[in-house]
Coordinates of C-alpha atoms and ligand atoms in Angstrom, one line a residue:
M1 CA 109.6 138.6 18.4
S2 CA 108.5 140.4 15.3
A3 CA 105.2 139.5 13.6
Q4 CA 105.3 137.4 10.5
T5 CA 104.0 138.7 7.2
L6 CA 100.5 137.2 6.7
L7 CA 99.5 138.7 3.4
K8 CA 101.7 139.9 0.6
V9 CA 100.3 141.5 -2.5
T10 CA 102.6 142.3 -5.4
D11 CA 101.7 144.3 -8.4
L12 CA 98.1 143.3 -8.1
Q13 CA 95.9 144.1 -11.1
R14 CA 92.2 143.6 -12.0
H15 CA 91.2 144.7 -15.5
F16 CA 87.6 144.2 -16.4
P17 CA 86.9 143.8 -20.1
I18 CA 83.7 145.6 -21.0
R19 CA 81.8 146.8 -24.0
E20 CA 80.8 150.5 -24.2
V21 CA 78.7 152.5 -26.6
Q22 CA 80.7 155.1 -28.6
G23 CA 78.5 157.0 -30.9
L24 CA 76.6 154.3 -32.8
R25 CA 79.1 151.5 -32.2
M26 CA 79.8 149.1 -29.4
V27 CA 83.5 149.0 -28.7
R28 CA 85.6 146.9 -26.4
A29 CA 87.2 148.7 -23.5
T30 CA 89.0 147.8 -20.3
V31 CA 88.2 149.1 -16.8
K32 CA 91.5 149.3 -14.9
A33 CA 89.9 148.9 -11.5
V34 CA 93.1 147.9 -9.8
D35 CA 96.2 148.7 -11.7
G36 CA 99.4 147.4 -10.1
I37 CA 99.3 147.7 -6.3
S38 CA 101.7 146.2 -3.7
F39 CA 101.4 146.0 0.1
S40 CA 101.7 143.6 2.9
V41 CA 100.0 142.9 6.2
K42 CA 101.6 141.3 9.2
E43 CA 100.0 139.1 11.8
G44 CA 97.8 141.1 14.1
Q45 CA 98.4 144.3 12.1
T46 CA 95.7 146.6 10.7
L47 CA 96.0 148.3 7.3
G48 CA 93.6 151.0 6.3
L49 CA 92.7 151.2 2.6
V50 CA 91.4 154.7 1.9
G51 CA 90.2 156.6 -1.2
E52 CA 87.1 158.1 -2.8
S53 CA 84.4 155.9 -4.3
G54 CA 85.5 154.2 -7.5
C55 CA 89.2 154.0 -6.6
G56 CA 89.3 150.2 -6.5
K57 CA 89.0 149.4 -2.8
S58 CA 86.2 146.9 -3.1
T59 CA 87.8 145.2 -6.0
T60 CA 91.0 144.9 -4.0
S61 CA 89.1 143.4 -1.1
R62 CA 87.4 140.8 -3.4
L63 CA 90.8 139.9 -4.9
V64 CA 92.5 139.4 -1.6
T65 CA 89.7 137.2 -0.3
R66 CA 89.8 135.4 -3.7
L67 CA 86.1 136.1 -4.4
D68 CA 87.5 137.4 -7.6
E69 CA 90.7 136.4 -9.6
P70 CA 93.4 138.9 -10.5
T71 CA 94.4 139.6 -14.1
G72 CA 97.9 140.3 -13.0
G73 CA 100.3 140.2 -10.0
T74 CA 100.4 137.8 -7.1
I75 CA 98.7 137.3 -3.7
E76 CA 100.6 135.3 -1.0
F77 CA 98.9 134.3 2.2
G78 CA 101.0 132.7 4.9
G79 CA 103.8 132.3 2.4
R80 CA 101.6 130.4 -0.1
D81 CA 100.8 131.7 -3.5
I82 CA 97.0 131.8 -3.7
T83 CA 96.7 134.1 -6.8
H84 CA 95.1 131.5 -9.1
L85 CA 94.0 128.7 -6.8
K86 CA 90.7 127.0 -8.0
E87 CA 87.7 127.1 -5.8
H88 CA 88.3 123.6 -4.4
E89 CA 91.8 124.5 -3.5
L90 CA 90.7 127.6 -1.6
R91 CA 89.3 125.8 1.5
D92 CA 91.9 127.0 3.9
I93 CA 91.8 130.5 2.6
R94 CA 88.0 130.5 2.9
R95 CA 88.5 129.9 6.6
D96 CA 91.6 132.1 7.3
V97 CA 90.4 135.2 5.4
Q98 CA 86.9 136.5 6.2
M99 CA 85.1 139.5 4.9
I100 CA 82.7 142.0 6.6
F101 CA 80.5 143.7 4.0
Q102 CA 79.3 147.3 3.8
D103 CA 75.6 146.6 3.7
P104 CA 74.3 144.6 6.6
Y105 CA 70.9 144.3 4.9
S106 CA 71.9 142.6 1.7
S107 CA 74.7 140.5 3.1
L108 CA 72.5 138.4 5.4
N109 CA 70.0 135.9 4.0
P110 CA 66.6 137.1 5.1
R111 CA 65.1 133.6 5.2
Q112 CA 67.6 132.2 7.6
T113 CA 67.6 132.6 11.4
V114 CA 70.7 134.0 13.0
G115 CA 71.4 130.5 14.3
A116 CA 71.4 129.1 10.8
I117 CA 73.5 132.0 9.4
L118 CA 76.1 131.5 12.1
S119 CA 76.2 127.7 12.2
T120 CA 76.6 127.3 8.4
P121 CA 80.3 128.3 8.3
L122 CA 80.9 126.0 11.3
R123 CA 79.4 123.1 9.5
V124 CA 81.2 123.9 6.2
H125 CA 84.5 123.8 8.0
G126 CA 83.6 121.0 10.5
L127 CA 84.2 123.1 13.5
H128 CA 82.6 122.7 17.0
R129 CA 80.8 119.5 15.8
G130 CA 77.8 118.7 17.9
K131 CA 78.2 121.9 19.9
E132 CA 77.3 124.4 17.1
K133 CA 74.5 125.9 19.1
A134 CA 76.7 126.7 22.1
R135 CA 79.3 128.2 19.7
V136 CA 76.7 130.4 18.0
Q137 CA 75.5 131.7 21.4
E138 CA 79.1 132.4 22.4
L139 CA 79.5 134.3 19.1
L140 CA 76.4 136.4 19.7
E141 CA 77.6 137.2 23.2
L142 CA 81.0 138.1 21.8
V143 CA 79.5 140.8 19.5
G144 CA 77.2 142.2 22.1
L145 CA 73.9 140.5 21.0
N146 CA 71.5 138.5 23.2
P147 CA 72.3 134.8 22.9
E148 CA 68.6 134.1 23.4
H149 CA 67.8 135.7 20.0
I150 CA 69.3 132.8 18.1
N151 CA 66.0 132.0 16.4
R152 CA 65.3 135.5 15.2
Y153 CA 65.5 136.6 11.6
P154 CA 67.7 139.4 10.3
S155 CA 64.6 141.6 9.8
E156 CA 64.0 141.6 13.5
F157 CA 67.3 143.4 14.2
S158 CA 68.4 147.0 13.7
G159 CA 71.1 148.0 11.2
G160 CA 73.8 148.1 13.8
Q161 CA 72.7 144.7 15.2
R162 CA 72.7 143.2 11.7
Q163 CA 76.3 144.4 11.2
R164 CA 77.1 142.7 14.5
I165 CA 75.7 139.5 13.0
G166 CA 77.9 140.0 10.0
I167 CA 80.9 140.4 12.3
A168 CA 79.9 137.3 14.3
R169 CA 79.7 135.3 11.0
A170 CA 83.2 136.5 10.0
L171 CA 84.5 135.4 13.4
A172 CA 82.8 132.1 13.5
V173 CA 85.6 130.2 11.8
E174 CA 88.4 131.9 13.8
P175 CA 90.1 133.7 10.8
K176 CA 93.5 135.2 10.8
L177 CA 92.7 138.1 8.5
I178 CA 89.4 140.1 8.3
I179 CA 88.7 142.4 5.4
A180 CA 86.1 145.0 6.4
D181 CA 84.8 146.8 3.4
E182 CA 83.4 150.1 4.7
P183 CA 81.6 148.2 7.5
V184 CA 80.1 151.3 9.1
S185 CA 79.3 153.5 6.1
A186 CA 75.7 152.3 5.8
L187 CA 75.0 152.8 9.5
D188 CA 73.6 155.9 11.4
V189 CA 76.4 158.1 12.7
S190 CA 75.3 157.3 16.3
I191 CA 75.7 153.6 15.7
Q192 CA 79.0 153.9 13.7
A193 CA 81.1 154.5 16.8
Q194 CA 79.6 151.5 18.7
V195 CA 80.4 149.2 15.8
M196 CA 83.9 150.6 15.5
N197 CA 84.5 150.1 19.2
L198 CA 83.4 146.6 18.9
L199 CA 85.7 145.9 16.0
A200 CA 88.6 147.5 17.9
K201 CA 87.9 145.4 21.0
L202 CA 87.6 142.1 19.0
R203 CA 90.8 142.9 17.1
N204 CA 92.7 143.3 20.3
E205 CA 91.2 140.4 22.1
L206 CA 91.5 138.0 19.2
D207 CA 94.8 139.3 17.8
L208 CA 93.3 139.6 14.3
A209 CA 94.9 141.1 11.3
F210 CA 92.6 143.6 9.5
I211 CA 92.3 145.4 6.2
F212 CA 89.9 148.2 7.0
V213 CA 88.4 149.9 3.9
A214 CA 87.0 153.4 4.2
H215 CA 86.4 156.4 1.9
D216 CA 87.3 158.8 4.7
L217 CA 90.6 159.0 6.6
G218 CA 88.7 160.0 9.8
V219 CA 87.1 156.6 10.2
V220 CA 90.3 154.6 10.2
R221 CA 92.3 157.0 12.3
H222 CA 92.1 155.2 15.6
F223 CA 92.0 151.8 14.1
C224 CA 95.0 151.4 11.8
D225 CA 98.7 150.8 12.1
Q226 CA 99.4 151.6 8.5
V227 CA 97.4 153.3 5.8
A228 CA 97.4 152.9 2.0
V229 CA 95.7 155.8 0.1
M230 CA 94.3 154.6 -3.2
Y231 CA 93.4 156.8 -6.2
L232 CA 92.1 155.4 -9.5
G233 CA 93.5 151.8 -9.1
K234 CA 96.9 152.9 -7.7
I235 CA 98.3 153.4 -4.2
V236 CA 99.5 157.0 -4.1
E237 CA 100.7 157.1 -0.5
F238 CA 101.5 154.3 2.0
G239 CA 102.9 154.6 5.5
D240 CA 102.7 154.2 9.2
K241 CA 99.7 156.0 10.7
K242 CA 101.7 158.8 12.2
K243 CA 103.3 159.7 8.9
I244 CA 100.1 159.7 7.0
Y245 CA 98.2 161.8 9.5
E246 CA 101.0 164.1 10.7
A247 CA 103.1 164.5 7.6
P248 CA 101.1 163.6 4.5
E249 CA 103.3 164.1 1.4
H250 CA 100.8 163.4 -1.5
P251 CA 98.4 166.2 -2.4
Y252 CA 95.5 163.6 -2.6
T253 CA 96.2 162.5 1.0
Q254 CA 96.3 166.1 2.0
A255 CA 93.0 166.8 0.4
L256 CA 91.4 163.7 2.1
L257 CA 92.7 164.8 5.4
S258 CA 91.5 168.3 4.9
A259 CA 88.0 166.9 4.3
A260 CA 87.9 165.2 7.7
P261 CA 86.9 167.9 10.1
D262 CA 87.8 166.3 13.4
I263 CA 91.4 165.7 12.2
N264 CA 91.7 169.3 11.1
V265 CA 90.9 170.5 14.6
A266 CA 93.5 168.1 16.0
R267 CA 96.1 169.3 13.5
G268 CA 95.3 173.0 14.0
I269 CA 94.4 173.7 10.4
A270 CA 92.3 176.8 10.0
P271 CA 89.2 176.4 7.8
K272 CA 90.5 178.9 5.2
E273 CA 93.3 176.4 4.4
R274 CA 90.8 173.7 3.6
I275 CA 91.5 171.9 0.3
R276 CA 88.4 171.2 -1.7
L277 CA 88.6 168.5 -4.4
I278 CA 86.9 169.5 -7.5
G279 CA 84.8 167.0 -9.5
D280 CA 84.8 163.2 -9.4
V281 CA 87.4 160.6 -9.8
P282 CA 88.0 160.2 -13.6
S283 CA 87.0 157.1 -15.5
P284 CA 89.2 154.0 -14.9
I285 CA 88.6 153.1 -18.6
D286 CA 90.9 155.9 -19.8
P287 CA 92.8 157.2 -16.8
P288 CA 94.8 160.5 -17.2
S289 CA 98.3 160.1 -18.6
G290 CA 101.3 160.4 -16.2
C291 CA 100.0 161.0 -12.7
R292 CA 96.3 160.0 -12.5
F293 CA 95.6 162.7 -9.9
R294 CA 96.9 165.6 -12.0
T295 CA 93.5 166.5 -13.5
R296 CA 92.4 167.5 -10.0
C297 CA 95.7 168.6 -8.5
W298 CA 96.6 172.2 -7.7
K299 CA 100.3 171.4 -8.0
A300 CA 100.3 169.9 -11.5
Q301 CA 103.0 170.8 -14.0
D302 CA 103.9 169.5 -17.5
I303 CA 105.9 166.6 -16.2
C304 CA 102.8 165.3 -14.3
A305 CA 101.0 164.6 -17.7
Q306 CA 104.1 163.0 -19.1
E307 CA 105.6 160.7 -16.5
E308 CA 103.9 158.5 -14.0
P309 CA 105.5 159.2 -10.6
P310 CA 106.6 155.9 -8.9
L311 CA 105.7 155.0 -5.3
V312 CA 108.9 155.9 -3.5
T313 CA 110.3 157.6 -0.3
A314 CA 110.4 161.3 -0.9
T315 CA 114.1 161.7 -0.6
A316 CA 116.9 159.0 -0.5
D317 CA 118.4 160.5 2.7
V318 CA 115.1 160.3 4.5
A319 CA 114.6 156.8 3.1
S320 CA 117.6 155.3 4.8
R321 CA 116.9 156.8 8.1
A322 CA 113.2 156.2 8.2
F323 CA 113.7 152.6 7.2
R324 CA 116.2 152.1 10.1
E325 CA 113.6 153.5 12.4
G326 CA 111.0 151.0 11.0
G327 CA 108.8 153.9 9.9
V328 CA 107.6 153.3 6.4
H329 CA 106.5 156.2 4.2
L330 CA 106.1 156.0 0.4
Q331 CA 104.4 158.4 -1.9
A332 CA 103.9 158.8 -5.7
C333 CA 104.0 162.5 -6.5
H334 CA 106.5 164.6 -8.6
F335 CA 106.2 167.4 -6.0
P336 CA 105.7 165.8 -2.6
E337 CA 105.5 167.9 0.5
V338 CA 108.3 166.8 2.8
K339 CA 108.0 167.9 6.4
T340 CA 111.6 168.6 7.4
D341 CA 110.8 169.0 11.1
L342 CA 109.4 165.4 11.3
V343 CA 112.4 164.2 9.4
A344 CA 114.8 165.8 11.9
E345 CA 112.9 163.9 14.7
V346 CA 114.3 160.6 13.4
P347 CA 117.7 160.1 14.9
A348 CA 120.5 159.7 12.4
Ligands
ADP1 N1 82.6 143.7 -12.5 C1 83.0 144.9 -12.9 N2 82.9 145.2 -14.2 C2 83.3 146.4 -14.7 N3 83.8 147.4 -13.9 C3 83.8 147.2 -12.6 C4 83.4 145.9 -12.0 N4 83.6 146.0 -10.7 C5 84.0 147.3 -10.4 N5 84.2 148.0 -11.6 C6 84.7 149.3 -11.7 O1 85.9 149.4 -11.1 C7 86.1 150.7 -10.4 C8 86.5 150.4 -9.0 O2 85.4 149.9 -8.3 P1 85.4 149.5 -6.8 O3 86.5 148.6 -6.5 O4 84.0 149.1 -6.4 O5 85.8 150.9 -6.1 P2 85.5 151.4 -4.6 O6 85.2 150.2 -3.7 O7 86.8 152.1 -4.2 O8 84.4 152.4 -4.6 C9 84.8 151.4 -10.6 O9 85.0 152.3 -11.7 C10 83.8 150.4 -10.9 O10 82.8 150.9 -11.7
MG2 MG1 83.6 149.9 -2.4

């Protein structure tokens, strides 16, 4: 039986109206943080959402969890349109969709014990009534913490342990989808792998769907079924993990992969071929015309400034065969790099 679609996002948009100083005047402007993205996540499936800082990943996370409201597009969860539900209508969503935040220091209330932090969501949703303490201890055990530490405060735990508390809080209400927004970026490298292993174990044991946000393709490599690469509010490449890591078609994805050293070793790329991205992501207030990546792209031609490349399969022929195989691969570049050897692998 094939898994059902849990989350479906269509043409999602979040424009923030702001005022900025131009010379001596204050003028109105719009930050196009998320500018028309579409993707879906099936039950038990993991989507990696990857891109440099400022590309719109956290904004997307906040929209999907409905901590923020979109200015365009739709979000469906379990077949229900949740795009503009009011807070009091979001009760089921608040249970089914949970978030793990980047910073395990600021996301936990320092004045509450771990017991209080973990039992609050149980009470809010009326779960495990009268047996909250047992459930909290079970949750602590599940994330590899000592159940006897139930009366301790967040400050008494290390960074990695605090992130485990954040994970336990997300799991408390038995969600269907977890959005993890760079959950290990704030941790020491030595701790990152432990937390990643814990997340992978929980995902498999509890059959959770995940959206895993990262600024680095290396982090999500072993974790994701599919990957969406974001650049300046848009998805520039989307596909099954194998396609993204072994046959990236968009120059931005290639640059991100090139920056992840462990992957380069695996792919046999010599250091001299390393692609270095120059400068920062441009401002989402006034993004470049045509292809947004063109100002940093070594392949850019005139057409790239004039026409925005749509997110499509690289060639129609590949499209039909790849789709029959169930292997999705979309990219938005006027000059994508199509690996013909991988195409030939797909039986006609
Ligand atoms: N509330 C807001 N008001 C104005 N601009 C915002 C707001 N939230 C985010 N932005 C801007 O939107 C862009 C995308 O931000 P964000 O989603 O946090 O990116 P990422 O998580 O990929 O680093 C950034 O340029 C950021 O400054
Ligand atoms: Mg972010």
